[in-house]
XYZ file of C-alpha atoms in Angstrom:
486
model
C 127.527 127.404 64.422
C 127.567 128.254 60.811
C 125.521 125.075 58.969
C 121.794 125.499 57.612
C 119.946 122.494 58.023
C 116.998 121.617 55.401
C 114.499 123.922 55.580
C 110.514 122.520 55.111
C 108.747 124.113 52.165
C 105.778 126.449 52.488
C 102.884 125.105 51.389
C 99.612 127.797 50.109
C 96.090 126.867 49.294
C 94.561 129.112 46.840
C 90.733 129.959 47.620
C 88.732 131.607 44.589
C 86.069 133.512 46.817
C 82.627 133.991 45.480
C 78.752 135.036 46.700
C 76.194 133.981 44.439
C 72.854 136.090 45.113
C 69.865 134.233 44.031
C 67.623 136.570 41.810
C 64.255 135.907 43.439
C 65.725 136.360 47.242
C 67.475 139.536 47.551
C 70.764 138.855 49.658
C 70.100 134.999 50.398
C 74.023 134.370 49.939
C 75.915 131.072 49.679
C 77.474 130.559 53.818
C 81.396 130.684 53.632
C 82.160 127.049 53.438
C 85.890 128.547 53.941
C 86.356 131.575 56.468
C 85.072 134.935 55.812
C 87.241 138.037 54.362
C 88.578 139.732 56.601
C 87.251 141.784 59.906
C 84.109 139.666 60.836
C 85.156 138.729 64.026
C 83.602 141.454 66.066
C 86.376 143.880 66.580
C 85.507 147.463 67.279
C 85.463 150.089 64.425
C 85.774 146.441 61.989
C 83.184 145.244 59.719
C 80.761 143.544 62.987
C 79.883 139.956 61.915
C 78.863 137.581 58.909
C 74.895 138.694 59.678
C 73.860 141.204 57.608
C 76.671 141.582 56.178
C 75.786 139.711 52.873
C 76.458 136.111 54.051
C 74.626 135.069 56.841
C 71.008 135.613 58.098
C 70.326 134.855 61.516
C 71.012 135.210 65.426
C 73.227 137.034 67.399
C 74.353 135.414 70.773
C 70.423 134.956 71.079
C 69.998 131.162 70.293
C 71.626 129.256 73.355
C 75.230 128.775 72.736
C 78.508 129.760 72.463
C 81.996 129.957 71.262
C 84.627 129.784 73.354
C 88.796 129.480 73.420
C 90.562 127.599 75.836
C 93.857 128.459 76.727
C 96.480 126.119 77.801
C 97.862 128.553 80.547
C 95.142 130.216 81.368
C 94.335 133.451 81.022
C 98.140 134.567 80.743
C 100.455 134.616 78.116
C 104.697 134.226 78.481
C 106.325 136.951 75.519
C 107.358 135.020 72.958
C 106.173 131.495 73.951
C 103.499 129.837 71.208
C 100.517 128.895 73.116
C 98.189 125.558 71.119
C 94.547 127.194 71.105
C 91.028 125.280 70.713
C 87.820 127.703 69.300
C 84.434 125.600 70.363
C 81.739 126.508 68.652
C 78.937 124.755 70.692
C 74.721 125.392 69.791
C 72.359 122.291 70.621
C 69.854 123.095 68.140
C 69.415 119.565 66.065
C 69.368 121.569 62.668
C 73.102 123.336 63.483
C 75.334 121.081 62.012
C 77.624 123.359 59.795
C 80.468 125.214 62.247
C 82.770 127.782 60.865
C 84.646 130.598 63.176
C 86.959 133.422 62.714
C 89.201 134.438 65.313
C 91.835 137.691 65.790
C 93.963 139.134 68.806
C 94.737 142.994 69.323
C 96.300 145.255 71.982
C 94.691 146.076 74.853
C 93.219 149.671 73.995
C 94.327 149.823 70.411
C 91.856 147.180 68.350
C 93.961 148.225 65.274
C 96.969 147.095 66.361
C 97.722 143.197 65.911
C 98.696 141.235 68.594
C 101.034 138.293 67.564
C 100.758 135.614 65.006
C 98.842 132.540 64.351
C 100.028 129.472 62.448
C 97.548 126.902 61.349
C 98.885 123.178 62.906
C 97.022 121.507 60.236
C 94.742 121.358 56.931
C 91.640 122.717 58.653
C 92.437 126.115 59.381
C 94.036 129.359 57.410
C 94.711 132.874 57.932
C 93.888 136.314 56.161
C 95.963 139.038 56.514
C 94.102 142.916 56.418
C 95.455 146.360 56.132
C 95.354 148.290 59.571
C 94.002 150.806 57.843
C 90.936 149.399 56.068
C 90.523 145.819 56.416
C 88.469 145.605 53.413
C 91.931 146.045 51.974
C 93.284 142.186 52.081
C 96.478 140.226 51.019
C 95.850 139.052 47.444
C 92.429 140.812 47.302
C 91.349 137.841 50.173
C 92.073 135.249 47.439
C 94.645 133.365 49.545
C 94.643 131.329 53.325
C 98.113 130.077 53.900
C 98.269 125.729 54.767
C 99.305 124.571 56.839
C 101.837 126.644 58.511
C 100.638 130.232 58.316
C 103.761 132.872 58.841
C 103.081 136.753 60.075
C 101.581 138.927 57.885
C 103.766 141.297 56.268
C 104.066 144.713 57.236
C 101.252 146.212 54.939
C 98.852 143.762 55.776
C 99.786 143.277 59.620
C 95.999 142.043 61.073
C 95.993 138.826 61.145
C 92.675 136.386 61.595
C 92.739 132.875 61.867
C 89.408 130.931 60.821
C 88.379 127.654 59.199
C 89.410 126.490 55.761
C 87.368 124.940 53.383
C 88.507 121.324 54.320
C 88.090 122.425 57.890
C 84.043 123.020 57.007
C 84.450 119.767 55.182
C 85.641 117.727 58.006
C 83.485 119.562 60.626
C 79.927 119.182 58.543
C 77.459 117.416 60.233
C 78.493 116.975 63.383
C 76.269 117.746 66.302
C 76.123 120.113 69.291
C 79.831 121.375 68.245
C 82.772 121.357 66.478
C 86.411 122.190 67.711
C 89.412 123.940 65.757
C 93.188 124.073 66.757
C 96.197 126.182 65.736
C 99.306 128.268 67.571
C 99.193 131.519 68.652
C 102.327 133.280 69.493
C 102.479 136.272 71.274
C 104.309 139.403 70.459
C 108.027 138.318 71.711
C 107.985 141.565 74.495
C 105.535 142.437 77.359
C 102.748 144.394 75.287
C 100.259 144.511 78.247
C 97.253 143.054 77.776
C 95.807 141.242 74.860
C 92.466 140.959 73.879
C 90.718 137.811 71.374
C 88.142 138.771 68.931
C 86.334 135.375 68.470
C 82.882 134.813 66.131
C 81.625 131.783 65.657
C 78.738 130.433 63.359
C 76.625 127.026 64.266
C 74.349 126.812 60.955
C 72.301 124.274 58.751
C 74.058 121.659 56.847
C 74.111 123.159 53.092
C 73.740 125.746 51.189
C 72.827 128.855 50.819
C 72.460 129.670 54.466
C 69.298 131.852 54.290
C 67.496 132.747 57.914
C 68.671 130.496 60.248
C 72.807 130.738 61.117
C 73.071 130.710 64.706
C 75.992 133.606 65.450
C 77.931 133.824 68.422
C 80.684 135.990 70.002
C 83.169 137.020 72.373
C 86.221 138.483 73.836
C 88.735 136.992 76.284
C 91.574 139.287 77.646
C 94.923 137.743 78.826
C 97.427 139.437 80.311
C 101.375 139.194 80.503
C 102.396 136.244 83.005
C 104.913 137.638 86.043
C 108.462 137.117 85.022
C 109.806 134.047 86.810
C 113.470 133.264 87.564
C 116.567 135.829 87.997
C 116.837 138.030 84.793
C 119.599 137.128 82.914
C 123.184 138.380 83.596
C 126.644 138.765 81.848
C 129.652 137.886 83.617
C 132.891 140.704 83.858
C 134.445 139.843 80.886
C 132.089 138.006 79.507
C 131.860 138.848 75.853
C 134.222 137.961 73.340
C 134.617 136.998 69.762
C 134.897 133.293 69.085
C 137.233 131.690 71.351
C 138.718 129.268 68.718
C 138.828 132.251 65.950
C 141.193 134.352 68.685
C 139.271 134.984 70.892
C 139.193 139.225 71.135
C 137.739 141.219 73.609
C 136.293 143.326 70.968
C 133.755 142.251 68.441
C 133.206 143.267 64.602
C 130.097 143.671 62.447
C 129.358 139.929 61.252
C 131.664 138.763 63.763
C 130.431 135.446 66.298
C 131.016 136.431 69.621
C 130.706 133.869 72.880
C 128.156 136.033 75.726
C 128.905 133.946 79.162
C 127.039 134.692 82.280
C 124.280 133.191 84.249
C 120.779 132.806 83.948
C 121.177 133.702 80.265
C 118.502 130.598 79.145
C 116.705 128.206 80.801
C 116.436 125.658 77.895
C 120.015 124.617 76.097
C 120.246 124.324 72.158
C 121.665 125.284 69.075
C 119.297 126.483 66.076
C 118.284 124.110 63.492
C 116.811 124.424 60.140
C 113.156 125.162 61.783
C 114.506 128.203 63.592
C 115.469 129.675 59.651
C 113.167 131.902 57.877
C 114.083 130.853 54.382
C 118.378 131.921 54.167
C 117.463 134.341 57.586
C 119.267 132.868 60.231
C 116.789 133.263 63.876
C 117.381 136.485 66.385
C 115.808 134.312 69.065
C 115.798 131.050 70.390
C 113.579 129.557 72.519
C 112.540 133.266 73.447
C 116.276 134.132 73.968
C 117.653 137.377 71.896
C 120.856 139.368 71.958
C 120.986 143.210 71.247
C 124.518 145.427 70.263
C 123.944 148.888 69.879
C 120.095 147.999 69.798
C 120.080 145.812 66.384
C 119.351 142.488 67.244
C 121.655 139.691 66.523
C 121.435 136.442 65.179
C 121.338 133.362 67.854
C 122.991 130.520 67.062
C 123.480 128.729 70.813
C 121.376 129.024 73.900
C 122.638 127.885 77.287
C 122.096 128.906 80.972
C 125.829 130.043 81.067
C 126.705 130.343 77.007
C 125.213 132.118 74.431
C 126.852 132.544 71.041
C 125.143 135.017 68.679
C 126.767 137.027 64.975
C 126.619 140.637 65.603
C 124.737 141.988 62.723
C 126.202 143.796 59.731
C 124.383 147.560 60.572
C 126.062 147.755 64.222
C 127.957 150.990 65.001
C 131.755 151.022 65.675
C 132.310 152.646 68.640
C 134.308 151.794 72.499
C 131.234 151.542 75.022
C 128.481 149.603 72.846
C 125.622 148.371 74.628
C 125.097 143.982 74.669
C 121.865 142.873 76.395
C 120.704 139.442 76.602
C 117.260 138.809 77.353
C 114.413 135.789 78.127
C 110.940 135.573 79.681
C 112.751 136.613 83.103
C 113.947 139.698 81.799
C 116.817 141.316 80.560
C 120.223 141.963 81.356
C 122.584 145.056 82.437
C 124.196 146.565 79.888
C 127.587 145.331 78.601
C 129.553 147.629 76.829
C 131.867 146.149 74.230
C 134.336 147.703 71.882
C 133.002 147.433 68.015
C 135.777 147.873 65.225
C 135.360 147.718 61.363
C 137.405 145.134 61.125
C 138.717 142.493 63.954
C 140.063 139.160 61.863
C 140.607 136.101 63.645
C 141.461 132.894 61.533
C 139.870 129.614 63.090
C 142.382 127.621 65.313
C 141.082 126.014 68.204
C 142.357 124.801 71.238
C 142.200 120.636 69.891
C 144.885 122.289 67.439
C 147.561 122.966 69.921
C 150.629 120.799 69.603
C 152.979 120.973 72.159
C 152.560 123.913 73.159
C 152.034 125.777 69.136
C 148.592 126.532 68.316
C 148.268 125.649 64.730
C 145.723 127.204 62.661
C 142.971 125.356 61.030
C 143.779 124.302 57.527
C 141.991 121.462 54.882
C 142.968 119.936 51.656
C 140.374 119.633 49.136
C 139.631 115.596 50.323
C 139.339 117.177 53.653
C 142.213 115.956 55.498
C 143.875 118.351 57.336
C 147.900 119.880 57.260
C 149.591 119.184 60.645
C 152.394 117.106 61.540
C 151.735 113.847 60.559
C 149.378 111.599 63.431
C 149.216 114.773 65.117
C 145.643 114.405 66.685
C 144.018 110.945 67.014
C 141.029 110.155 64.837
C 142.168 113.390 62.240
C 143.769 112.532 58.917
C 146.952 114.923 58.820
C 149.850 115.502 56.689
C 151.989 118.384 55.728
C 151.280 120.818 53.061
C 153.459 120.578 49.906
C 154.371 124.096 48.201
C 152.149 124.553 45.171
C 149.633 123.160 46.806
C 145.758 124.827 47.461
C 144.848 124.621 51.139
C 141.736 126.393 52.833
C 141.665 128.127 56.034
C 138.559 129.774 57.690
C 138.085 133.019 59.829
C 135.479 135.569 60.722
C 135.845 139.580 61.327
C 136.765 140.003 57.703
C 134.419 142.799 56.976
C 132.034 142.819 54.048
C 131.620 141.154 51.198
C 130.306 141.689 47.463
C 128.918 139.352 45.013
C 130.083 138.941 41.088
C 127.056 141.379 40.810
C 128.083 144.093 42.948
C 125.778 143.243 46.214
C 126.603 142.812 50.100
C 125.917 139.976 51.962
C 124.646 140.874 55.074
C 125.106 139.216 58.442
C 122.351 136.502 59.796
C 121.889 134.911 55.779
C 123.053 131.308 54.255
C 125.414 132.336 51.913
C 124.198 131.351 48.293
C 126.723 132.834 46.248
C 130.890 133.470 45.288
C 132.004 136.317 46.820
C 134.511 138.495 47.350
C 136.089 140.906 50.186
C 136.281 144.592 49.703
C 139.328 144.779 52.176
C 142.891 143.029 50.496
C 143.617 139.855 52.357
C 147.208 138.192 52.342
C 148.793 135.334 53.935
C 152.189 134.606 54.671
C 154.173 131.194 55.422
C 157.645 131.526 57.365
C 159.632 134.023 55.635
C 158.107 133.795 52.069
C 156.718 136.750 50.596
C 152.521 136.999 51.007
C 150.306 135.824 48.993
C 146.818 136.792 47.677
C 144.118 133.723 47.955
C 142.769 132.559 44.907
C 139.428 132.971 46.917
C 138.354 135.188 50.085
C 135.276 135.736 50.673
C 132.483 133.899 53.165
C 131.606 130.421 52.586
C 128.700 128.982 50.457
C 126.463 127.364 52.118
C 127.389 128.981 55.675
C 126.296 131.698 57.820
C 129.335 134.066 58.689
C 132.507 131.767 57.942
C 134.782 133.017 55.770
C 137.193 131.064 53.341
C 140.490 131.360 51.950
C 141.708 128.906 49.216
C 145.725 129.586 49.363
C 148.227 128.106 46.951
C 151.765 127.157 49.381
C 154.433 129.139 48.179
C 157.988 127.373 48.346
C 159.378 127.560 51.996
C 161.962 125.072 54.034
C 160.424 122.179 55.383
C 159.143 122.675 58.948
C 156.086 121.164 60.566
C 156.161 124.711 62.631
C 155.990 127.273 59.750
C 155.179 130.742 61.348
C 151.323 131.895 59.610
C 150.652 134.842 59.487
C 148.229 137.284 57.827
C 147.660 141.148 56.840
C 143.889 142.322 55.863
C 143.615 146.010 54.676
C 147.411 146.025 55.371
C 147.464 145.730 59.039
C 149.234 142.388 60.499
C 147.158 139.670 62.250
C 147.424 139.498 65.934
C 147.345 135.366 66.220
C 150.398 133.459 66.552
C 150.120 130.821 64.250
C 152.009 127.983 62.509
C 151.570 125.279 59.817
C 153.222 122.487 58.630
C 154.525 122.380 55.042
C 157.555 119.805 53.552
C 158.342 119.315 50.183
């Protein structure tokens, strides 16, 4: 629930762009042997196409052939589900033998506003990313494609077009009758209507400058929202709690992991791995399958057709009747209201740790053996604590957290730095008075685990030592016990 796995490093190509006007020819310009700037793709109220536009002289959709996308399911689209494209570029002319394209999707009705995200699938391919407001306005001033795995645009430069890179020109030159290029396109994650493609495609001579004869072609293809298949997703009567093996509450916290059981909840079953992460940013969907409390979305860590586990995210609103939806390509569920507190702690002590009929709470030594009775559990090494010495336990619901510098670590992030809680935590063993951790905060290295490093104080020996705990001064509701001998 709570490891990162390595994450792949972003890789960026860096294209100086240049046109080169040759003195005696006014406006014979050097062809884009990488894609265009931005808005050449044919979009309405954009900047039309390469011709006469200070790069290419030539046709329009008047020399015999075409570019076309083909669509792996058609002419439909699933919310949230990548779809692997192919742009075709096709002219039979013997002299076309250079093939370049530019490609962007929009709304239905609003050609300003972009439809999903591309990501290149290899070296041949890159995107631009535009202003919505002027696309003459571009990410880096249009210096910069991103290889090979292109991520959305950010939110000032949100239109996004996909179009050949300079190796993709490379690879592509001199091939006749056409030449193919491949990438993802993932749609927006809800039902947006319909979408429409903006494709242009250029079939020109081999070398440069391109001066009279680039052969340009476009089009549009619309797709529209496939029907919802399946039973929508729905949450059983009683079906939310915090983390069973942390307590196990009927009422959640901010940052707390909560266990959402129902049916129809996912039609795929997983956990998130290090491809799901966004840098530290741990995923709000898997597999197109996202949790909501109080509307913020929360951060998926399992999928399952009965199970989903998800943290609740730090900016949720306390309150008795908040709203818990689960939803998937078939839809999305009722409402479940669940209580939200500031604060509800639960320290990690599963139901393996029950011994006899005492549920012990998970606790570690530094080699990572753990304190219960000795040969307690097969396979686990155990042995009892001895007073003075530093055992960790874990938890979640602690409430929030501040770093030697004074900042919050918010739910949904790998934890990168010592920390600290803003609420006083204390633990106490049998009848011993309680004692402050040496450290309480969440765990490096984790998303939404919290640690406590605790130095055993000097109580009788007992492998069922009542545990208990106070945070902000009000008691733990867990019934708990360690082991601890001199």
């Amino acid at each position: 629930m709570f490891i990162k796995y390595s994450m792949e490093r972003k890789r960026k190509l860096f294209v100086a762009k240049t046109a080169v006007v040759l003195g005696a020819i006014p406006f014979v310009i050097w062809a884009h042997e990488y894609g265009p700037d931005a808005g050449y793709c044919g979009v309405p109220g954009e900047l039309g196409t390469c011709l006469g536009s200070l790069c290419h002289v030539g046709t329009l959709n008047g020399s015999g052939g075409s570019v076309k996308i083909a669509f792996p399911n058609g002419n439909t689209y699933t919310p949230g589900t990548a779809q692997h494209l192919t742009v075709t570029i096709s002219d039979a002319a013997p002299t076309q033998r250079a093939w370049g394209f530019q490609l962007t999707a929009r709304l239905a009705g609003k050609s300003n506003s972009m439809a999903g995200s591309f990501t290149s699938t290899d070296q041949l391919t890159g995107v631009q990313c535009a202003s919505a407001t002027n696309v003459e306005d571009e990410l880096n001033g249009g210096n910069q494609i991103n290889l090979p795995q292109s991520q959305a645009c950010p939110s000032n430069h949100p239109l996004a077009y996909i179009e050949h890179s300079l190796l993709g020109y490379q690879t592509t030159l001199g091939q006749g009758g056409s030449a193919s290029y491949q990438f993802d396109w993932t749609p927006p994650a809800s039902n947006v209507g319909n979408v429409i493609f903006y494709v242009a495609g250029n079939a020109g001579p081999p070398g440069a400058p391109v001066a009279t004869n680039a052969h340009v072609y476009t089009a549009t293809f619309t797709l529209t929202p496939a029907a919802a298949t399946g039973n929508p997703p729905a949450i059983s009567a009683g079906g939310v709690v915090s983390a069973g093996a942390f307590g196990g509450f009927s009422s959640v916290a901010p940052g707390s992991w909560m266990e959402i059981y129902g049916a129809n909840l996912s039609a795929t079953s997983r956990q998130w791995a290090g491809s799901d992460f966004n840098g530290v940013d741990a995923p709000t969907s898997l597999d197109n399958v996202k949790v909501t409390i109080g509307g913020q979305a929360a951060f998926v860590d399992f999928i399952g057709s009965g199970q989903v586990n998800a943290q609740a995210p730090s900016n949720v609103a306390p309150g008795t009747a908040v709203p818990l939806t689960v939803t998937n390509p078939s839809g999305t569920s009722a409402a479940y209201n669940i209580t939200v507190n500031a604060l509800e702690p639960g320290l990690l002590a599963p139901p393996a740790f029950n011994i006899g009929g005492k549920q012990y709470a998970v606790a570690q030594f530094t080699d990572g053996s753990f304190v219960l009775p000795p040969n307690s559990i097969a396979g686990l090494t155990t042995r009892q604590a001895k007073p003075g010495e530093t055992i960790t336990f874990y938890g979640i619901g602690f409430g929030p957290v501040i770093t030697s510098s004074n900042v919050n670590i918010p739910a949904g992030q790998i934890v990168q730095a010592s920390n600290q809680l803003t609420n006083p935590m204390k633990v106490q063993f049998g009848n011993a008075a309680p004692v402050s951790p040496d450290y309480a905060g969440l765990a490096p290295g984790l998303v939404g685990l919290y640690q406590f490093n605790v130095k055993v104080p000097s109580v009788p020996n007992s492998d069922l030592v009542p545990l208990a705990f106070t945070l902000n001064g009000a008691a733990g509701t867990q019934t708990l016990f360690t082991a601890v001998h001199q």
